[in-house]
Amino acid sequence: MSSLLIVEDEQIVALSLKIELESLGYQVVGIANNENEAITLFKEKQPDLVLMDINLESGGSGINAAKQINEIKNVPIIYVTAYANDDIIASANTANPIGYIVKPYNLREVRAVIETALNRFKYEDEITSSEARLRLAIEAANLNVWEYNPETEHLVFTGTEMLQKYFGHLSPLPFHEFLSMVHEQDKWKVESLLKDGQKTNYKIRIYSPLSNEQYWFEVYTSDIKLQSGEASIGAMKDVTETESYIRELKISKSVFSHIADGIIVLDTTGKITKANPAFCKLIGYQLSDIIQKDYHNIIKRERADESHSIPLDELCSQREETFKTASGELFYALVNGRLITHHDQNDELVMIVTDISELKMAERKLQYQAYRDELTGMYNRTYMNRAFANPHEFFDSGKFTLMFIDLDSFKLINDTYGHSYGDAILTEFAWRLKHLFRSSDIMIRHGGDEFVLMLDGQLSRQDVTRIAESINHAIAEPFKGQDVSISLTCSIGIAQWDDSIKDTADLMKRADIAMYAAKNNGKNEFKFYQDDMGCSAQYQLFLEQGLKQAIENDILELWFQPIFDHQGQITSAEGLCRWRDKATGFISPSDFIPVAEASWLIFPLGELMLQKTCDAVREIHGKSHKNIKLGLNLSAKQLSNPSLPTRFKEIITSNQIAASHITLEITETALADSPARETIRQLRKIGFSIALDDFGRGYSSLELLQQFELDILKIDKVFIDGIPEDSKAKKVCEHMINLSKSLGYKVVVEGIESEKQSHYFAKDSEIYQQGFYHAKPLSLASFIELFEERVLTFE
């Protein structure tokens, strides 16, 4: 359980936030009202995270408090503020916050920011520790690791203080300055090493301007590229002493006794004739065990037929070798062979063996981090982009079938059970996938709950269908954990290579479109790409992205359909969301409301519509029409959010609008859900009127209606259409109206579309009417104009 400290000078806000956070499973260890209290409580409680109000009117500054906390201990700090202008953010950033929450906030947002902050802080702490261990290993090996960036043409060194010791420079070092110190005959080696980006090694000479002496360095380069895609890495080691011994003293006893690198001497047949203590230590043998042993027997080759096939002149080179120790383990070494010619005896081959196991481990770790997804162990998007750019490097034919997989409704799992359980499901699903495919296929976690499969070769449609079915079968088995068992489905888009494919990007686009088609067709399906899918997928993408922007940019409008009494006077109106795009024109609610329902957008959309309802109430009442009430529709998904009453109360309070002026319209399906019923009770307790919309088409029982407190029943249009001609329709409608009255509910009949229907219901003064016969939905200005016209008519 994560512990939190709240620093907030508004006691009511702080206590409310404490209750909400504890309901989510967090431990709130204290509430501080000012700067000094925040420091004192932090020292005493040592929380995992601090929620810090920037403006502490009770005393001090939230920014100063954050700085002092950072000096005590490094913990994630999230700023909570009602103001987020550039000056405040610039000042707050001096205390290194890990996130911001802008008031007013909702609980989902607070939870998301807290979890993100805790996870990010955890990962950053692990990375810092990992980097420290890696640096220690590099320094222990006396290596100087460098990074070359061709764009800036600078060398950045880490490890021992080589630059300052030998050359009087600090990192980064301009490449042209470094090159000016290299011996003229070795310059081409350096340029080749750094600019070609190949895995290789050279020995070079460097002139030191400090000592006026020349030094020898082993330079090692890797073909691994950093994630930027440009910078390359390698290492340098001062081997001046080794070179001097080999060149000046040849195979002196002093070299064998004192040099840290391993040294072995071979005769012309490849047998070991001498070895120094360092080499014996590296390989784990006693000297007597390896004398006269064939050199090829202590190194590991990729193929058995390579063991004795390396010519002597190739051993007189610099290369990497993998040695087999006495215990059967392997270690990686950089080997440099030199042929020593004797006038009075046979020639000998002297080999310097430098252990580079630590560097290889660092290289492999960098490669893993660069190309692997940390959670699932699958390849990541960086690796996918590399495969897309050079498919012939990964597949013999250069062609592949692409499958784009998206887990259906996965966000609900994270929201309900937490991200740790969601991560466990992603890991399990990745493990199941790995057991379905060939080693030549490439499996990628594209991000979140999306996966990409690159299937080697040009498979038949039948083969790909079988594979897609096996994926659906694999995911169908329930995922178990946290005392729950969850069944999942996925939507799969498939694109196969054919003559119409321009490039790998085109193939990816087609698989993405096919996946959207599968998801829009009800999910739990796989679809092969077809040309006619493009327009539908683009429109769906437009709706998802455009709706988010429309909410953020306040483009959506709230229109009103009036509700009339039996005399034809307007008593209230139902608010209806309308989206008018500049390029597309009006977009039907039947298109964009399901998009909002299927995502988190329904929550900011609902809050925006309530804000607009408050604005409309203010304007209507400002014209002395204070008896008019406005309605707002709520979906079952909105009502499932327990923080909804709090957010709605905050909005009407900030607008100084009484809840009694607003009617919240719900559907019958919401009454069947226990959490939703509790949310409705809380909303009614605040003062909102509750109307049951489309009554008669849902699933509510008479017992449930009797138990639940409502204010208005709106009888659905389907029961009105046959009136007054249809006697059965009249009887059904009459019974529904009598039932509503008996329960004490106000009655509104929807879908009035004819004069006959209006006259029929006008006989009862307790029945209110809504429908196109009276008025279609209107903009706020048109609604006020119509209302005032009706008032003048009756006056």
JSON list of N, CA, C and O in Angstrom, two decimals, residues 702-737:
[
{"chain": "A", "resi": 702, "resn": "LEU", "atom": "N", "xyz": [-41.59, -3.58, -11.69]},
{"chain": "A", "resi": 702, "resn": "LEU", "atom": "CA", "xyz": [-42.47, -2.72, -10.89]},
{"chain": "A", "resi": 702, "resn": "LEU", "atom": "C", "xyz": [-41.97, -2.61, -9.47]},
{"chain": "A", "resi": 702, "resn": "LEU", "atom": "O", "xyz": [-42.07, -1.56, -8.83]},
{"chain": "A", "resi": 703, "resn": "GLU", "atom": "N", "xyz": [-41.39, -3.70, -8.95]},
{"chain": "A", "resi": 703, "resn": "GLU", "atom": "CA", "xyz": [-40.86, -3.67, -7.59]},
{"chain": "A", "resi": 703, "resn": "GLU", "atom": "C", "xyz": [-39.72, -2.67, -7.48]},
{"chain": "A", "resi": 703, "resn": "GLU", "atom": "O", "xyz": [-39.63, -1.91, -6.52]},
{"chain": "A", "resi": 704, "resn": "LEU", "atom": "N", "xyz": [-38.84, -2.64, -8.49]},
{"chain": "A", "resi": 704, "resn": "LEU", "atom": "CA", "xyz": [-37.72, -1.72, -8.48]},
{"chain": "A", "resi": 704, "resn": "LEU", "atom": "C", "xyz": [-38.20, -0.27, -8.56]},
{"chain": "A", "resi": 704, "resn": "LEU", "atom": "O", "xyz": [-37.69, 0.62, -7.88]},
{"chain": "A", "resi": 705, "resn": "LEU", "atom": "N", "xyz": [-39.23, -0.03, -9.39]},
{"chain": "A", "resi": 705, "resn": "LEU", "atom": "CA", "xyz": [-39.79, 1.31, -9.49]},
{"chain": "A", "resi": 705, "resn": "LEU", "atom": "C", "xyz": [-40.40, 1.75, -8.17]},
{"chain": "A", "resi": 705, "resn": "LEU", "atom": "O", "xyz": [-40.34, 2.91, -7.78]},
{"chain": "A", "resi": 706, "resn": "GLN", "atom": "N", "xyz": [-40.98, 0.80, -7.48]},
{"chain": "A", "resi": 706, "resn": "GLN", "atom": "CA", "xyz": [-41.62, 1.10, -6.21]},
{"chain": "A", "resi": 706, "resn": "GLN", "atom": "C", "xyz": [-40.57, 1.44, -5.15]},
{"chain": "A", "resi": 706, "resn": "GLN", "atom": "O", "xyz": [-40.78, 2.32, -4.30]},
{"chain": "A", "resi": 707, "resn": "GLN", "atom": "N", "xyz": [-39.44, 0.76, -5.20]},
{"chain": "A", "resi": 707, "resn": "GLN", "atom": "CA", "xyz": [-38.40, 0.97, -4.19]},
{"chain": "A", "resi": 707, "resn": "GLN", "atom": "C", "xyz": [-37.59, 2.23, -4.46]},
{"chain": "A", "resi": 707, "resn": "GLN", "atom": "O", "xyz": [-37.10, 2.85, -3.52]},
{"chain": "A", "resi": 708, "resn": "PHE", "atom": "N", "xyz": [-37.46, 2.60, -5.71]},
{"chain": "A", "resi": 708, "resn": "PHE", "atom": "CA", "xyz": [-36.54, 3.69, -6.07]},
{"chain": "A", "resi": 708, "resn": "PHE", "atom": "C", "xyz": [-37.27, 5.03, -6.13]},
{"chain": "A", "resi": 708, "resn": "PHE", "atom": "O", "xyz": [-38.42, 5.10, -6.59]},
{"chain": "A", "resi": 709, "resn": "GLU", "atom": "N", "xyz": [-36.63, 6.08, -5.65]},
{"chain": "A", "resi": 709, "resn": "GLU", "atom": "CA", "xyz": [-37.23, 7.40, -5.64]},
{"chain": "A", "resi": 709, "resn": "GLU", "atom": "C", "xyz": [-36.87, 8.15, -6.92]},
{"chain": "A", "resi": 709, "resn": "GLU", "atom": "O", "xyz": [-35.71, 8.43, -7.19]},
{"chain": "A", "resi": 710, "resn": "LEU", "atom": "N", "xyz": [-37.89, 8.48, -7.71]},
{"chain": "A", "resi": 710, "resn": "LEU", "atom": "CA", "xyz": [-37.74, 9.26, -8.93]},
{"chain": "A", "resi": 710, "resn": "LEU", "atom": "C", "xyz": [-38.63, 10.49, -8.85]},
{"chain": "A", "resi": 710, "resn": "LEU", "atom": "O", "xyz": [-39.42, 10.65, -7.92]},
{"chain": "A", "resi": 711, "resn": "ASP", "atom": "N", "xyz": [-38.49, 11.36, -9.83]},
{"chain": "A", "resi": 711, "resn": "ASP", "atom": "CA", "xyz": [-39.33, 12.55, -9.90]},
{"chain": "A", "resi": 711, "resn": "ASP", "atom": "C", "xyz": [-40.20, 12.56, -11.15]},
{"chain": "A", "resi": 711, "resn": "ASP", "atom": "O", "xyz": [-41.33, 13.05, -11.11]},
{"chain": "A", "resi": 712, "resn": "ILE", "atom": "N", "xyz": [-39.67, 12.04, -12.25]},
{"chain": "A", "resi": 712, "resn": "ILE", "atom": "CA", "xyz": [-40.36, 12.12, -13.53]},
{"chain": "A", "resi": 712, "resn": "ILE", "atom": "C", "xyz": [-40.24, 10.79, -14.25]},
{"chain": "A", "resi": 712, "resn": "ILE", "atom": "O", "xyz": [-39.17, 10.17, -14.25]},
{"chain": "A", "resi": 713, "resn": "LEU", "atom": "N", "xyz": [-41.34, 10.34, -14.89]},
{"chain": "A", "resi": 713, "resn": "LEU", "atom": "CA", "xyz": [-41.30, 9.21, -15.80]},
{"chain": "A", "resi": 713, "resn": "LEU", "atom": "C", "xyz": [-41.63, 9.72, -17.20]},
{"chain": "A", "resi": 713, "resn": "LEU", "atom": "O", "xyz": [-42.65, 10.36, -17.42]},
{"chain": "A", "resi": 714, "resn": "LYS", "atom": "N", "xyz": [-40.73, 9.42, -18.15]},
{"chain": "A", "resi": 714, "resn": "LYS", "atom": "CA", "xyz": [-40.94, 9.84, -19.53]},
{"chain": "A", "resi": 714, "resn": "LYS", "atom": "C", "xyz": [-41.30, 8.60, -20.35]},
{"chain": "A", "resi": 714, "resn": "LYS", "atom": "O", "xyz": [-40.46, 7.71, -20.54]},
{"chain": "A", "resi": 715, "resn": "ILE", "atom": "N", "xyz": [-42.56, 8.55, -20.81]},
{"chain": "A", "resi": 715, "resn": "ILE", "atom": "CA", "xyz": [-43.04, 7.36, -21.53]},
{"chain": "A", "resi": 715, "resn": "ILE", "atom": "C", "xyz": [-42.53, 7.40, -22.96]},
{"chain": "A", "resi": 715, "resn": "ILE", "atom": "O", "xyz": [-42.66, 8.40, -23.66]},
{"chain": "A", "resi": 716, "resn": "ASP", "atom": "N", "xyz": [-41.93, 6.28, -23.39]},
{"chain": "A", "resi": 716, "resn": "ASP", "atom": "CA", "xyz": [-41.25, 6.24, -24.67]},
{"chain": "A", "resi": 716, "resn": "ASP", "atom": "C", "xyz": [-42.21, 6.41, -25.85]},
{"chain": "A", "resi": 716, "resn": "ASP", "atom": "O", "xyz": [-43.39, 6.03, -25.80]},
{"chain": "A", "resi": 717, "resn": "LYS", "atom": "N", "xyz": [-41.69, 6.95, -26.94]},
{"chain": "A", "resi": 717, "resn": "LYS", "atom": "CA", "xyz": [-42.45, 7.23, -28.16]},
{"chain": "A", "resi": 717, "resn": "LYS", "atom": "C", "xyz": [-43.12, 5.99, -28.73]},
{"chain": "A", "resi": 717, "resn": "LYS", "atom": "O", "xyz": [-44.20, 6.07, -29.33]},
{"chain": "A", "resi": 718, "resn": "VAL", "atom": "N", "xyz": [-42.52, 4.80, -28.54]},
{"chain": "A", "resi": 718, "resn": "VAL", "atom": "CA", "xyz": [-43.05, 3.59, -29.13]},
{"chain": "A", "resi": 718, "resn": "VAL", "atom": "C", "xyz": [-44.48, 3.30, -28.64]},
{"chain": "A", "resi": 718, "resn": "VAL", "atom": "O", "xyz": [-45.28, 2.68, -29.33]},
{"chain": "A", "resi": 719, "resn": "PHE", "atom": "N", "xyz": [-44.83, 3.80, -27.43]},
{"chain": "A", "resi": 719, "resn": "PHE", "atom": "CA", "xyz": [-46.17, 3.58, -26.88]},
{"chain": "A", "resi": 719, "resn": "PHE", "atom": "C", "xyz": [-47.15, 4.69, -27.29]},
{"chain": "A", "resi": 719, "resn": "PHE", "atom": "O", "xyz": [-48.33, 4.60, -27.01]},
{"chain": "A", "resi": 720, "resn": "ILE", "atom": "N", "xyz": [-46.64, 5.73, -27.94]},
{"chain": "A", "resi": 720, "resn": "ILE", "atom": "CA", "xyz": [-47.47, 6.88, -28.31]},
{"chain": "A", "resi": 720, "resn": "ILE", "atom": "C", "xyz": [-47.89, 6.82, -29.78]},
{"chain": "A", "resi": 720, "resn": "ILE", "atom": "O", "xyz": [-48.93, 7.34, -30.17]},
{"chain": "A", "resi": 721, "resn": "ASP", "atom": "N", "xyz": [-47.11, 6.13, -30.60]},
{"chain": "A", "resi": 721, "resn": "ASP", "atom": "CA", "xyz": [-47.28, 6.19, -32.06]},
{"chain": "A", "resi": 721, "resn": "ASP", "atom": "C", "xyz": [-48.70, 5.84, -32.52]},
{"chain": "A", "resi": 721, "resn": "ASP", "atom": "O", "xyz": [-49.24, 6.44, -33.44]},
{"chain": "A", "resi": 722, "resn": "GLY", "atom": "N", "xyz": [-49.35, 4.85, -31.90]},
{"chain": "A", "resi": 722, "resn": "GLY", "atom": "CA", "xyz": [-50.66, 4.41, -32.39]},
{"chain": "A", "resi": 722, "resn": "GLY", "atom": "C", "xyz": [-51.84, 5.22, -31.88]},
{"chain": "A", "resi": 722, "resn": "GLY", "atom": "O", "xyz": [-52.99, 4.97, -32.26]},
{"chain": "A", "resi": 723, "resn": "ILE", "atom": "N", "xyz": [-51.60, 6.16, -31.00]},
{"chain": "A", "resi": 723, "resn": "ILE", "atom": "CA", "xyz": [-52.67, 6.93, -30.37]},
{"chain": "A", "resi": 723, "resn": "ILE", "atom": "C", "xyz": [-53.05, 8.11, -31.28]},
{"chain": "A", "resi": 723, "resn": "ILE", "atom": "O", "xyz": [-52.15, 8.74, -31.87]},
{"chain": "A", "resi": 724, "resn": "PRO", "atom": "N", "xyz": [-54.36, 8.45, -31.39]},
{"chain": "A", "resi": 724, "resn": "PRO", "atom": "CA", "xyz": [-55.49, 7.89, -30.61]},
{"chain": "A", "resi": 724, "resn": "PRO", "atom": "C", "xyz": [-56.23, 6.76, -31.31]},
{"chain": "A", "resi": 724, "resn": "PRO", "atom": "O", "xyz": [-57.21, 6.24, -30.78]},
{"chain": "A", "resi": 725, "resn": "GLU", "atom": "N", "xyz": [-55.84, 6.37, -32.52]},
{"chain": "A", "resi": 725, "resn": "GLU", "atom": "CA", "xyz": [-56.60, 5.38, -33.29]},
{"chain": "A", "resi": 725, "resn": "GLU", "atom": "C", "xyz": [-56.52, 3.99, -32.69]},
{"chain": "A", "resi": 725, "resn": "GLU", "atom": "O", "xyz": [-57.50, 3.23, -32.68]},
{"chain": "A", "resi": 726, "resn": "ASP", "atom": "N", "xyz": [-55.32, 3.58, -32.20]},
{"chain": "A", "resi": 726, "resn": "ASP", "atom": "CA", "xyz": [-55.10, 2.21, -31.74]},
{"chain": "A", "resi": 726, "resn": "ASP", "atom": "C", "xyz": [-55.61, 2.07, -30.30]},
{"chain": "A", "resi": 726, "resn": "ASP", "atom": "O", "xyz": [-55.06, 2.66, -29.37]},
{"chain": "A", "resi": 727, "resn": "SER", "atom": "N", "xyz": [-56.66, 1.27, -30.13]},
{"chain": "A", "resi": 727, "resn": "SER", "atom": "CA", "xyz": [-57.26, 1.13, -28.79]},
{"chain": "A", "resi": 727, "resn": "SER", "atom": "C", "xyz": [-56.34, 0.41, -27.82]},
{"chain": "A", "resi": 727, "resn": "SER", "atom": "O", "xyz": [-56.30, 0.75, -26.63]},
{"chain": "A", "resi": 728, "resn": "LYS", "atom": "N", "xyz": [-55.58, -0.57, -28.33]},
{"chain": "A", "resi": 728, "resn": "LYS", "atom": "CA", "xyz": [-54.63, -1.28, -27.46]},
{"chain": "A", "resi": 728, "resn": "LYS", "atom": "C", "xyz": [-53.54, -0.34, -26.96]},
{"chain": "A", "resi": 728, "resn": "LYS", "atom": "O", "xyz": [-53.15, -0.37, -25.80]},
{"chain": "A", "resi": 729, "resn": "ALA", "atom": "N", "xyz": [-53.03, 0.50, -27.90]},
{"chain": "A", "resi": 729, "resn": "ALA", "atom": "CA", "xyz": [-51.99, 1.45, -27.52]},
{"chain": "A", "resi": 729, "resn": "ALA", "atom": "C", "xyz": [-52.52, 2.41, -26.46]},
{"chain": "A", "resi": 729, "resn": "ALA", "atom": "O", "xyz": [-51.81, 2.77, -25.51]},
{"chain": "A", "resi": 730, "resn": "LYS", "atom": "N", "xyz": [-53.80, 2.82, -26.61]},
{"chain": "A", "resi": 730, "resn": "LYS", "atom": "CA", "xyz": [-54.39, 3.73, -25.64]},
{"chain": "A", "resi": 730, "resn": "LYS", "atom": "C", "xyz": [-54.49, 3.08, -24.26]},
{"chain": "A", "resi": 730, "resn": "LYS", "atom": "O", "xyz": [-54.20, 3.71, -23.24]},
{"chain": "A", "resi": 731, "resn": "LYS", "atom": "N", "xyz": [-54.85, 1.78, -24.23]},
{"chain": "A", "resi": 731, "resn": "LYS", "atom": "CA", "xyz": [-54.98, 1.09, -22.95]},
{"chain": "A", "resi": 731, "resn": "LYS", "atom": "C", "xyz": [-53.62, 0.93, -22.27]},
{"chain": "A", "resi": 731, "resn": "LYS", "atom": "O", "xyz": [-53.49, 1.15, -21.06]},
{"chain": "A", "resi": 732, "resn": "VAL", "atom": "N", "xyz": [-52.62, 0.53, -23.05]},
{"chain": "A", "resi": 732, "resn": "VAL", "atom": "CA", "xyz": [-51.28, 0.35, -22.49]},
{"chain": "A", "resi": 732, "resn": "VAL", "atom": "C", "xyz": [-50.77, 1.67, -21.94]},
{"chain": "A", "resi": 732, "resn": "VAL", "atom": "O", "xyz": [-50.24, 1.76, -20.82]},
{"chain": "A", "resi": 733, "resn": "CYS", "atom": "N", "xyz": [-50.95, 2.73, -22.74]},
{"chain": "A", "resi": 733, "resn": "CYS", "atom": "CA", "xyz": [-50.44, 4.03, -22.32]},
{"chain": "A", "resi": 733, "resn": "CYS", "atom": "C", "xyz": [-51.19, 4.53, -21.08]},
{"chain": "A", "resi": 733, "resn": "CYS", "atom": "O", "xyz": [-50.59, 5.10, -20.17]},
{"chain": "A", "resi": 734, "resn": "GLU", "atom": "N", "xyz": [-52.49, 4.29, -21.06]},
{"chain": "A", "resi": 734, "resn": "GLU", "atom": "CA", "xyz": [-53.30, 4.72, -19.91]},
{"chain": "A", "resi": 734, "resn": "GLU", "atom": "C", "xyz": [-52.83, 4.04, -18.63]},
{"chain": "A", "resi": 734, "resn": "GLU", "atom": "O", "xyz": [-52.71, 4.67, -17.57]},
{"chain": "A", "resi": 735, "resn": "HIS", "atom": "N", "xyz": [-52.55, 2.72, -18.73]},
{"chain": "A", "resi": 735, "resn": "HIS", "atom": "CA", "xyz": [-52.07, 1.98, -17.54]},
{"chain": "A", "resi": 735, "resn": "HIS", "atom": "C", "xyz": [-50.70, 2.51, -17.09]},
{"chain": "A", "resi": 735, "resn": "HIS", "atom": "O", "xyz": [-50.46, 2.63, -15.88]},
{"chain": "A", "resi": 736, "resn": "MET", "atom": "N", "xyz": [-49.83, 2.82, -18.02]},
{"chain": "A", "resi": 736, "resn": "MET", "atom": "CA", "xyz": [-48.51, 3.33, -17.66]},
{"chain": "A", "resi": 736, "resn": "MET", "atom": "C", "xyz": [-48.63, 4.69, -16.98]},
{"chain": "A", "resi": 736, "resn": "MET", "atom": "O", "xyz": [-47.91, 4.98, -16.01]},
{"chain": "A", "resi": 737, "resn": "ILE", "atom": "N", "xyz": [-49.53, 5.55, -17.49]},
{"chain": "A", "resi": 737, "resn": "ILE", "atom": "CA", "xyz": [-49.72, 6.86, -16.89]},
{"chain": "A", "resi": 737, "resn": "ILE", "atom": "C", "xyz": [-50.29, 6.73, -15.49]},
{"chain": "A", "resi": 737, "resn": "ILE", "atom": "O", "xyz": [-49.84, 7.39, -14.54]}
]
